Coordinates of C-alpha atoms (C1' of nucleotides) in Angstrom, one line a residue:
Chain A
X1 CA -32.4 17.7 17.2
X2 CA -30.0 15.8 19.4
X3 CA -27.2 13.7 17.2
X4 CA -28.9 12.0 15.3
X5 CA -25.6 10.0 14.3
X6 CA -22.9 8.5 16.3
X7 CA -23.8 9.2 19.8
X8 CA -20.2 8.8 20.7
X9 CA -19.8 10.5 24.3
X10 CA -17.5 12.9 26.0
X11 CA -16.7 16.5 27.0
X12 CA -16.0 18.7 24.5
X13 CA -16.7 16.5 21.2
X14 CA -19.3 18.2 19.7
X15 CA -16.7 21.1 19.1
X16 CA -14.2 18.0 18.1
X17 CA -15.5 17.0 16.2
X18 CA -17.3 20.6 14.7
X19 CA -13.0 21.4 14.6
X20 CA -12.5 18.2 13.1
X21 CA -15.3 18.6 10.0
X22 CA -14.1 22.1 9.4
X23 CA -10.1 21.7 8.8
X24 CA -11.5 18.5 6.3
X25 CA -14.2 21.0 4.3
X26 CA -11.2 23.6 4.3
X27 CA -8.3 21.3 3.5
X28 CA -10.4 19.5 1.4
X29 CA -11.5 23.1 -0.4
X30 CA -14.9 23.0 -0.1
X31 CA -14.1 25.8 1.5
X32 CA -12.2 28.1 -0.3
X33 CA -9.8 30.5 0.5
X34 CA -11.1 34.3 0.9
X35 CA -14.6 33.4 1.3
X36 CA -17.0 33.6 4.8
X37 CA -17.8 30.7 5.9
X38 CA -21.0 30.5 6.8
X39 CA -21.8 29.1 10.7
X40 CA -25.0 28.1 9.9
X41 CA -24.3 26.3 6.5
X42 CA -21.9 24.0 8.8
X43 CA -24.5 23.5 11.2
X44 CA -26.2 21.8 8.6
X45 CA -23.4 19.5 7.1
X46 CA -21.7 18.8 10.5
X47 CA -24.4 17.7 12.5
X48 CA -23.6 20.5 15.3
X49 CA -25.3 23.4 16.7
X50 CA -23.6 27.1 16.4
X51 CA -22.5 27.3 19.5
X52 CA -19.6 24.9 19.0
X53 CA -19.0 25.6 15.3
X54 CA -18.0 28.9 16.6
X55 CA -16.0 27.6 19.3
X56 CA -14.2 25.3 16.8
X57 CA -13.1 28.1 14.5
X58 CA -12.3 30.7 17.4
X59 CA -9.7 27.3 17.3
X60 CA -9.0 27.4 13.4
X61 CA -8.5 31.0 13.8
X62 CA -5.7 30.3 16.8
X63 CA -4.2 27.0 14.3
X64 CA -4.0 29.3 11.3
X65 CA -6.7 28.4 8.8
X66 CA -9.1 31.1 8.9
X67 CA -8.7 34.4 10.9
X68 CA -11.8 36.9 11.4
X69 CA -13.0 38.3 9.1
X70 CA -13.4 42.5 8.6
X71 CA -17.3 42.2 9.9
X72 CA -17.9 39.7 11.7
X73 CA -17.6 36.2 11.0
X74 CA -14.1 34.3 9.9
X75 CA -12.0 34.0 6.5
X76 CA -11.1 30.7 5.1
X77 CA -7.1 32.1 4.9
X78 CA -5.3 31.6 2.1
X79 CA -1.5 31.2 2.1
X80 CA 1.9 32.5 0.5
X81 CA 4.9 30.4 -0.6
X82 CA 6.1 32.8 1.8
X83 CA 3.8 32.2 4.4
X84 CA 4.7 28.3 4.4
X85 CA 8.4 28.9 4.7
X86 CA 8.2 31.0 7.6
X87 CA 5.7 28.7 9.3
X88 CA 8.3 26.2 8.6
X89 CA 11.4 28.9 9.4
X90 CA 9.1 29.8 13.2
X91 CA 9.0 25.6 13.6
X92 CA 12.6 24.9 12.9
X93 CA 14.1 27.8 15.3
X94 CA 11.5 26.7 18.0
X95 CA 12.7 23.2 17.5
X96 CA 16.3 24.5 17.6
X97 CA 16.0 26.1 20.9
X98 CA 13.7 22.7 22.8
X99 CA 17.1 20.5 20.8
X100 CA 19.6 23.6 22.4
X101 CA 17.8 23.2 26.1
X102 CA 17.6 19.2 26.1
X103 CA 21.5 19.1 25.0
X104 CA 21.8 21.4 27.9
X105 CA 19.1 19.6 30.2
X106 CA 22.6 16.9 30.1
X107 CA 20.1 13.9 29.3
X108 CA 21.0 10.1 31.5
X109 CA 21.2 8.0 28.8
X110 CA 17.6 6.2 30.5
X111 CA 15.8 9.8 29.5
X112 CA 17.2 9.5 26.0
X113 CA 16.3 5.4 25.5
X114 CA 12.9 6.6 23.5
X115 CA 15.5 8.4 21.3
X116 CA 17.0 6.0 20.7
X117 CA 15.2 3.1 19.7
X118 CA 13.1 5.6 17.7
X119 CA 16.6 6.9 15.7
X120 CA 17.4 3.0 15.5
X121 CA 14.3 2.1 14.0
X122 CA 14.1 5.3 11.9
X123 CA 17.6 3.4 10.6
X124 CA 16.2 0.0 9.6
X125 CA 13.8 2.4 7.6
X126 CA 15.6 4.1 5.8
X127 CA 18.3 1.3 5.5
X128 CA 16.2 -0.4 2.9
X129 CA 17.2 0.2 -0.7
X130 CA 14.5 1.0 -1.8
X131 CA 10.9 2.2 0.2
X132 CA 7.1 0.9 -0.2
X133 CA 4.8 3.2 0.1
X134 CA 3.8 1.5 3.7
X135 CA 8.6 2.6 4.4
X136 CA 6.5 6.1 3.6
X137 CA 4.3 5.8 6.3
X138 CA 5.8 4.5 8.9
X139 CA 8.6 7.2 7.7
X140 CA 6.6 10.1 8.7
X141 CA 4.6 7.9 12.0
X142 CA 8.5 7.6 13.4
X143 CA 9.9 10.9 12.0
X144 CA 7.1 12.6 14.3
X145 CA 7.4 10.6 16.9
X146 CA 11.1 11.8 16.4
X147 CA 10.5 14.9 17.0
X148 CA 7.8 14.9 19.9
X149 CA 10.3 13.3 22.0
X150 CA 12.6 15.8 21.4
X151 CA 10.1 18.5 22.1
X152 CA 9.7 16.1 25.2
X153 CA 13.5 16.1 26.3
X154 CA 13.5 20.4 26.4
X155 CA 11.8 19.7 29.7
X156 CA 9.8 22.0 29.8
X157 CA 5.8 22.6 29.0
X158 CA 5.9 26.2 27.4
X159 CA 8.6 25.3 24.7
X160 CA 6.8 22.6 23.8
X161 CA 3.6 24.7 23.4
X162 CA 4.9 26.3 21.5
X163 CA 6.6 24.1 19.0
X164 CA 3.2 22.3 19.4
X165 CA 1.4 26.1 17.8
X166 CA 4.1 26.7 15.4
X167 CA 4.1 22.8 13.6
X168 CA 0.6 22.9 13.8
X169 CA 0.4 25.7 11.1
X170 CA -0.9 23.9 8.2
X171 CA 2.2 22.2 6.5
X172 CA 4.4 23.2 9.3
X173 CA 4.5 20.3 10.6
X174 CA 7.9 17.6 10.6
X175 CA 6.0 15.4 8.1
X176 CA 4.9 17.9 5.2
X177 CA 5.2 16.7 2.1
X178 CA 7.1 13.6 2.7
X179 CA 4.9 11.8 1.6
X180 CA 5.5 13.5 -2.1
X181 CA 8.2 11.4 -2.2
X182 CA 7.0 8.1 -2.2
X183 CA 6.5 8.6 -5.8
X184 CA 10.0 9.9 -6.4
X185 CA 12.6 8.5 -7.7
X186 CA 15.3 10.7 -5.8
X187 CA 13.0 10.4 -2.5
X188 CA 14.9 7.9 -0.1
X189 CA 17.7 9.9 -0.6
X190 CA 16.4 13.3 0.8
X191 CA 14.9 10.8 3.4
X192 CA 18.5 9.4 4.0
X193 CA 19.6 13.0 4.5
X194 CA 17.2 13.9 6.9
X195 CA 17.8 10.6 8.7
X196 CA 22.1 12.1 9.1
X197 CA 20.5 15.1 10.1
X198 CA 18.8 13.1 13.0
X199 CA 22.2 10.5 14.7
X200 CA 24.1 13.8 14.4
X201 CA 20.8 15.7 16.3
X202 CA 20.6 12.6 18.7
X203 CA 24.7 12.3 19.3
X204 CA 25.0 16.5 19.9
X205 CA 22.3 16.2 22.1
X206 CA 23.1 13.6 24.5
X207 CA 26.7 14.6 24.0
X208 CA 25.1 18.2 25.8
X209 CA 26.4 19.8 22.5
X210 CA 23.9 22.7 23.0
X211 CA 24.3 25.2 20.2
X212 CA 25.4 22.1 17.5
X213 CA 21.8 20.6 18.6
X214 CA 20.5 24.0 17.5
X215 CA 22.1 24.6 14.7
X216 CA 21.2 21.2 13.5
X217 CA 17.2 21.5 14.0
X218 CA 16.9 24.5 13.1
X219 CA 19.1 23.2 10.2
X220 CA 16.8 19.6 9.3
X221 CA 14.2 22.0 9.2
X222 CA 15.2 22.7 6.4
X223 CA 14.9 19.7 4.5
X224 CA 10.9 20.3 4.5
X225 CA 11.7 24.0 2.8
X226 CA 13.7 22.3 0.0
X227 CA 10.7 19.4 0.0
X228 CA 8.0 22.6 -0.5
X229 CA 9.9 24.3 -2.6
X230 CA 10.2 21.3 -5.0
X231 CA 6.7 20.9 -4.0
X232 CA 5.8 24.5 -5.3
X233 CA 8.4 24.3 -8.0
X234 CA 5.0 21.6 -10.0
X235 CA 1.7 22.3 -9.6
X236 CA 0.5 18.9 -10.1
X237 CA 1.6 17.4 -7.4
X238 CA -0.2 20.1 -4.9
X239 CA -3.4 19.7 -6.9
X240 CA -5.1 16.1 -4.6
X241 CA -3.2 17.5 -1.5
X242 CA -4.5 17.6 1.6
X243 CA -5.0 21.2 1.2
X244 CA -3.3 22.1 -1.7
X245 CA -6.2 24.5 -3.1
X246 CA -5.0 27.2 0.0
X247 CA -1.8 28.3 -1.9
X248 CA -2.4 31.1 -3.5
X249 CA 1.4 31.9 -5.5
X250 CA 0.7 34.6 -6.4
X251 CA -1.0 36.9 -4.9
X252 CA -4.6 38.2 -4.7
X253 CA -8.0 37.3 -5.0
X254 CA -10.2 38.0 -6.6
Chain B
X1 CA -31.1 42.9 31.2
X2 CA -29.0 44.4 28.8
X3 CA -25.5 46.1 29.4
X4 CA -27.0 48.4 31.9
X5 CA -23.2 49.7 31.9
X6 CA -21.4 51.8 29.4
X7 CA -23.5 50.5 26.2
X8 CA -20.2 51.1 23.9
X9 CA -21.2 49.8 20.9
X10 CA -18.6 47.2 19.4
X11 CA -18.2 44.3 17.2
X12 CA -16.3 41.2 19.8
X13 CA -17.2 44.2 22.7
X14 CA -19.3 41.6 24.8
X15 CA -15.9 39.7 24.6
X16 CA -13.6 42.0 23.9
X17 CA -15.7 43.0 28.1
X18 CA -14.6 39.7 29.0
X19 CA -11.8 38.9 28.3
X20 CA -10.1 41.9 29.4
X21 CA -12.1 42.1 32.3
X22 CA -11.2 38.7 32.8
X23 CA -7.3 39.5 33.0
X24 CA -7.8 42.1 35.5
X25 CA -9.6 39.7 37.9
X26 CA -7.2 36.8 37.1
X27 CA -3.7 39.2 37.4
X28 CA -5.2 41.0 40.3
X29 CA -4.9 37.6 42.0
X30 CA -9.5 37.5 43.0
X31 CA -9.2 34.0 41.2
X32 CA -6.9 32.2 43.3
X33 CA -4.1 29.6 40.7
X34 CA -5.3 26.4 40.6
X35 CA -8.8 26.9 41.0
X36 CA -11.6 26.6 38.4
X37 CA -13.0 30.0 37.1
X38 CA -16.9 30.0 37.5
X39 CA -19.2 31.4 34.7
X40 CA -21.6 32.2 36.1
X41 CA -19.9 34.3 39.2
X42 CA -18.4 36.0 36.1
X43 CA -21.0 36.6 34.7
X44 CA -22.4 38.7 37.7
X45 CA -19.3 40.5 37.8
X46 CA -18.8 41.8 34.9
X47 CA -22.0 41.9 33.8
X48 CA -21.8 40.0 29.9
X49 CA -23.4 36.5 29.5
X50 CA -22.3 33.5 29.8
X51 CA -21.2 33.3 26.0
X52 CA -18.9 36.2 26.3
X53 CA -17.1 34.9 29.2
X54 CA -17.1 31.4 27.6
X55 CA -15.0 32.8 25.0
X56 CA -12.7 34.3 26.4
X57 CA -11.7 31.9 28.7
X58 CA -10.9 29.9 25.9
X59 CA -8.9 32.8 24.3
X60 CA -7.0 33.3 27.8
X61 CA -6.9 29.6 28.0
X62 CA -4.4 30.5 24.8
X63 CA -2.9 33.1 26.0
X64 CA -1.9 30.9 28.8
X65 CA -3.5 32.7 31.8
X66 CA -6.0 29.9 32.4
X67 CA -6.7 26.0 31.0
X68 CA -9.2 23.6 30.8
X69 CA -9.8 21.5 33.6
X70 CA -9.8 17.8 33.6
X71 CA -13.3 18.5 34.1
X72 CA -14.4 21.0 32.4
X73 CA -14.2 24.5 32.9
X74 CA -11.3 26.7 33.7
X75 CA -8.8 26.8 35.4
X76 CA -6.7 29.6 37.2
X77 CA -2.9 28.6 36.4
X78 CA -0.6 28.9 38.4
X79 CA 3.4 29.6 37.1
X80 CA 6.6 28.4 37.8
X81 CA 10.0 30.4 37.8
X82 CA 11.0 28.0 35.0
X83 CA 8.0 28.7 32.8
X84 CA 8.2 32.5 33.3
X85 CA 12.2 32.0 32.7
X86 CA 11.2 29.3 29.5
X87 CA 8.4 31.8 27.9
X88 CA 11.0 34.3 28.3
X89 CA 14.2 32.3 26.3
X90 CA 10.7 31.8 23.3
X91 CA 9.7 34.8 23.3
X92 CA 14.0 35.7 23.1
X93 CA 14.1 33.0 20.5
X94 CA 11.8 33.9 17.8
X95 CA 13.1 38.2 18.8
X96 CA 16.7 37.1 17.4
X97 CA 14.5 35.5 14.6
X98 CA 12.1 38.0 13.2
X99 CA 15.7 40.6 14.2
X100 CA 18.0 37.9 11.4
X101 CA 14.6 38.0 9.1
X102 CA 15.2 41.8 9.0
X103 CA 18.9 42.0 8.6
X104 CA 18.8 39.6 6.1
X105 CA 15.7 41.0 4.1
X106 CA 18.4 44.1 3.8
X107 CA 15.7 47.3 4.8
X108 CA 16.1 50.3 3.0
X109 CA 17.0 53.6 4.9
X110 CA 13.6 54.8 4.7
X111 CA 12.2 51.5 6.3
X112 CA 14.6 51.8 9.1
X113 CA 13.8 54.8 9.9
X114 CA 11.3 54.3 12.8
X115 CA 13.1 52.4 14.0
X116 CA 16.2 54.9 14.0
X117 CA 13.4 57.0 15.9
X118 CA 12.6 54.9 18.2
X119 CA 16.2 54.2 19.4
X120 CA 17.5 57.4 19.5
X121 CA 14.0 58.6 21.3
X122 CA 15.0 55.8 24.4
X123 CA 19.0 57.7 24.0
X124 CA 17.1 60.8 24.9
X125 CA 15.5 58.9 28.0
X126 CA 18.2 57.0 29.4
X127 CA 20.8 59.7 28.8
X128 CA 19.3 61.3 31.9
X129 CA 21.6 61.3 34.9
X130 CA 18.4 60.7 36.7
X131 CA 15.8 58.7 35.4
X132 CA 11.3 59.7 37.3
X133 CA 9.0 57.2 37.2
X134 CA 7.7 59.8 34.4
X135 CA 10.6 58.1 32.1
X136 CA 10.8 54.4 33.1
X137 CA 6.9 55.2 31.7
X138 CA 8.1 56.6 28.7
X139 CA 11.3 53.9 28.6
X140 CA 7.9 51.0 28.5
X141 CA 5.8 52.7 25.2
X142 CA 9.7 53.4 23.3
X143 CA 10.9 50.3 24.2
X144 CA 6.8 48.0 23.3
X145 CA 7.6 50.5 19.9
X146 CA 11.2 49.1 19.1
X147 CA 10.3 45.3 20.1
X148 CA 7.0 45.6 17.0
X149 CA 9.3 47.5 14.6
X150 CA 11.3 44.9 14.5
X151 CA 9.5 42.7 14.4
X152 CA 7.8 44.6 11.5
X153 CA 11.2 44.8 9.6
X154 CA 11.4 41.3 9.6
X155 CA 8.7 41.1 6.7
X156 CA 6.6 38.6 7.9
X157 CA 2.7 38.5 9.1
X158 CA 3.4 34.0 10.2
X159 CA 6.6 35.3 12.6
X160 CA 5.4 38.7 13.8
X161 CA 2.1 36.3 14.6
X162 CA 4.1 33.8 17.0
X163 CA 6.5 36.9 18.4
X164 CA 3.2 38.3 19.2
X165 CA 1.9 34.8 21.1
X166 CA 5.5 34.0 23.1
X167 CA 5.5 37.8 24.0
X168 CA 1.9 37.3 24.9
X169 CA 2.9 34.7 27.9
X170 CA 2.5 36.0 31.0
X171 CA 5.1 38.0 32.2
X172 CA 7.3 37.4 28.7
X173 CA 6.4 40.6 27.6
X174 CA 10.1 42.8 26.7
X175 CA 8.4 45.5 29.4
X176 CA 7.8 42.8 31.9
X177 CA 9.5 43.7 35.5
X178 CA 10.7 47.4 34.0
X179 CA 8.7 49.0 36.5
X180 CA 10.8 47.8 39.0
X181 CA 13.6 49.5 38.2
X182 CA 11.9 52.6 38.9
X183 CA 12.4 52.2 42.6
X184 CA 15.8 51.1 42.6
X185 CA 18.7 51.9 42.4
X186 CA 21.0 50.6 39.7
X187 CA 17.8 50.5 38.0
X188 CA 18.7 52.7 35.1
X189 CA 22.4 50.6 35.1
X190 CA 19.8 47.6 33.6
X191 CA 18.2 50.2 31.1
X192 CA 21.9 51.6 29.5
X193 CA 22.3 48.0 29.2
X194 CA 19.8 47.1 27.4
X195 CA 20.2 50.1 25.4
X196 CA 22.8 49.8 24.4
X197 CA 21.4 46.2 23.0
X198 CA 18.9 48.1 21.4
X199 CA 21.8 50.0 19.4
X200 CA 23.5 47.2 18.4
X201 CA 21.0 45.6 16.8
X202 CA 19.8 48.4 14.4
X203 CA 23.4 48.9 13.9
X204 CA 23.0 44.7 13.1
X205 CA 20.0 45.3 10.8
X206 CA 21.1 48.2 8.9
X207 CA 24.1 45.9 7.5
X208 CA 22.8 43.3 7.4
X209 CA 24.8 41.0 9.6
X210 CA 22.0 38.6 9.8
X211 CA 23.2 36.8 12.8
X212 CA 24.8 38.6 14.8
X213 CA 21.2 40.7 14.8
X214 CA 19.7 36.7 16.0
X215 CA 22.5 36.2 18.8
X216 CA 22.2 39.7 20.3
X217 CA 18.1 39.8 19.7
X218 CA 18.2 36.3 21.8
X219 CA 21.1 38.6 24.7
X220 CA 19.1 41.0 24.9
X221 CA 16.1 39.3 26.3
X222 CA 18.3 37.5 28.4
X223 CA 18.1 41.6 30.1
X224 CA 14.7 40.3 31.2
X225 CA 15.8 37.2 32.6
X226 CA 17.9 39.0 34.6
X227 CA 15.1 41.4 35.9
X228 CA 13.0 38.2 36.4
X229 CA 15.7 36.4 38.9
X230 CA 15.6 40.1 40.4
X231 CA 12.1 39.9 41.0
X232 CA 12.1 36.6 42.5
X233 CA 15.2 36.9 44.8
X234 CA 13.1 39.1 46.8
X235 CA 9.7 38.2 47.2
X236 CA 7.9 41.7 48.3
X237 CA 8.7 43.0 45.2
X238 CA 6.0 40.7 43.4
X239 CA 3.4 41.1 45.7
X240 CA 1.2 44.3 44.5
X241 CA 2.3 42.8 41.5
X242 CA 0.0 42.6 38.7
X243 CA -0.2 38.4 38.7
X244 CA 3.0 38.4 41.3
X245 CA -0.5 36.2 42.9
X246 CA 0.3 33.3 40.5
X247 CA 3.5 32.5 40.9
X248 CA 4.3 29.4 42.2
X249 CA 8.1 29.2 43.5
X250 CA 7.7 25.5 45.2
X251 CA 5.4 23.7 43.2
X252 CA 2.2 22.2 45.0
X253 CA -1.6 23.7 45.1
X254 CA -3.8 22.2 47.9
Chain C
dG1 C1' -13.3 9.4 65.3
dA2 C1' -12.6 8.4 60.5
dG3 C1' -13.3 7.0 55.7
dA4 C1' -16.9 6.3 52.4
dC5 C1' -21.3 6.8 50.1
dT6 C1' -26.2 9.3 48.9
dC7 C1' -28.5 12.6 47.3
dA8 C1' -29.2 17.6 45.9
dC9 C1' -26.9 20.9 44.1
dA10 C1' -24.4 23.7 41.1
dT11 C1' -22.4 24.3 36.9
dT12 C1' -21.4 23.0 32.7
dG13 C1' -21.6 22.4 27.5
dC14 C1' -25.0 22.1 24.3
dA15 C1' -29.3 24.3 22.1
dT16 C1' -31.9 27.3 20.3
dG17 C1' -34.1 32.8 20.8
dC18 C1' -33.6 38.0 19.7
dA19 C1' -32.0 42.0 17.9
dT20 C1' -29.0 44.8 15.0
dT21 C1' -26.3 43.6 11.0
dT22 C1' -24.2 43.4 6.9
dC23 C1' -24.7 41.4 2.4
dC24 C1' -26.3 40.8 -2.2
dG25 C1' -29.0 41.6 -6.0
dC26 C1' -32.6 45.2 -8.1
dG27 C1' -34.3 48.7 -9.4
dA28 C1' -33.7 53.8 -10.3
dT29 C1' -30.5 57.1 -12.1
dG30 C1' -27.9 60.1 -15.0
Chain D
dC1 C1' -24.1 51.6 -19.9
dA2 C1' -22.2 52.1 -15.2
dT3 C1' -22.8 53.2 -10.5
dC4 C1' -25.3 54.4 -6.7
dG5 C1' -29.0 53.7 -3.4
dC6 C1' -32.1 51.1 -1.5
dG7 C1' -34.6 47.0 0.5
dG8 C1' -35.3 41.9 1.9
dA9 C1' -33.2 38.6 3.5
dA10 C1' -30.1 35.8 6.1
dA11 C1' -26.2 35.4 9.4
dT12 C1' -23.7 37.2 13.1
dG13 C1' -23.3 38.0 18.6
dC14 C1' -25.0 38.1 22.6
dA15 C1' -28.8 35.8 25.6
dT16 C1' -30.5 32.1 27.9
dG17 C1' -33.1 27.2 28.3
dC18 C1' -32.0 22.7 29.1
dA19 C1' -30.2 18.2 30.2
dA20 C1' -26.2 15.3 31.8
dT21 C1' -22.5 15.4 34.9
dG22 C1' -19.5 17.2 38.8
dT23 C1' -18.9 19.4 43.1
dG24 C1' -19.8 19.1 48.1
dA25 C1' -21.9 18.6 52.0
dG26 C1' -23.7 15.9 55.6
dT27 C1' -24.4 11.7 57.4
dC28 C1' -23.9 6.2 58.1
dT29 C1' -20.8 3.4 59.5
dC30 C1' -17.0 0.8 60.8

DNA sequence: GAGACTCACATTGCATGCATTTCCGCGATG
DNA sequence: CATCGCGGAAATGCATGCAATGTGAGTCTC
């Protein structure tokens, strides 16, 4: 039985497919937290053999979605509110480091070009008096680019790796929970505040103000903290959100 | 052919042995940087089959010692001075976060006990007018414990994972290069300075001075930065040190 | 003599086989 | 009625087989 569906080629394609498939299954809540991920079941569900499944599980363990079980295999992790808050704090701290390094390197106007353009584009999105859902999508896209560019400006592969790993933690990414604002009345205001921070961050970096850039980036991540708390205060908002079932507001599983 | 030597049992023993063996081979310089790690060769050298070898390589890739090659397999990574400095800076930043969190939690006197004892033990080691090599070993042991305990006091598994990953980067650990001081005249002074920082860090945490603790932890990691620079200024010191052959002071491999 | 092509070989990535261990349900027993 | 022990079945971890692909040497050509 060899790849009956979608014989796309690629070097590590089976592993990638298993990883993506597992991620979706877990975030969709089909694999309940605390339960072991059965490899044979995944083989049947994902159409790849056990070897890629195992490798994908290993990578997801690094990503934090699963954890090695005490007696073999992997179990789906659950996340407490504190876990999410800490993950965001870690990302903010590392982005602060990246921002400081970027500022201290005194980037040239040319090097800052992409970030300037990104901020300008974000300005245009946020400036609108009313934001459609598509606008929020566009914001998410540009916001992601801003954070990538910020890390790139730090000029360090090591720092980039660290930030990427931190942002890959579930719900810790720079755009986590942004979608929730799309249905909120005051959703636009949050984006206005965040965008102001983007502008000031760009300013601090372009002026070589390292400490200010670091503090701004850390504070910027705390917008995500507030989004998280708002989401947690309203369980309805979590239901249906990818990964919502992984949250354990009060600890202790069966 | 099943494990002719040392049939120690264990759940992931083959993978662990492969990982440890590969680490040693790489740090010993037997696998030159930039070269692909041949799986069959490792099978022969390590006495385990290809599956554990592959898994170990995947984990070492996360650890940073190897990187996935462009066309399959893994290649031994080389490190520039900037890489090492950045890795140390990342660790210092995250330890700063851990120290701040620890301080902000206002740990009880009881919770601070192990850290106090550790600092006291370090005091006794450093207070001696002359330090033997065994004293340096003891310092390394206690220093590692101090850093573990610091992270534990932050009370966050997420932060702990982040710090551990940062400290696992080659040469980024809290005790990297300490051994070099054992043969230096002024070696003891560096330990005196570092130990003063340990004391002040403990003080800041016990008083709940979060920002001070954060700054102290970050600055404390910069002791490692200076050790690194001292080591790099003297190639002789690197030769023979585990992993010394991985350093590429000027970039570009064959 | 230098460079590009070709072809055989070694290696990788995936699939699968096998022994050991663990889990789960069932029955026995206090 | 609850708890303990036990047996079968499934799952894991490791080893290995197989096809596809990259590598490298040797050779041919300009």
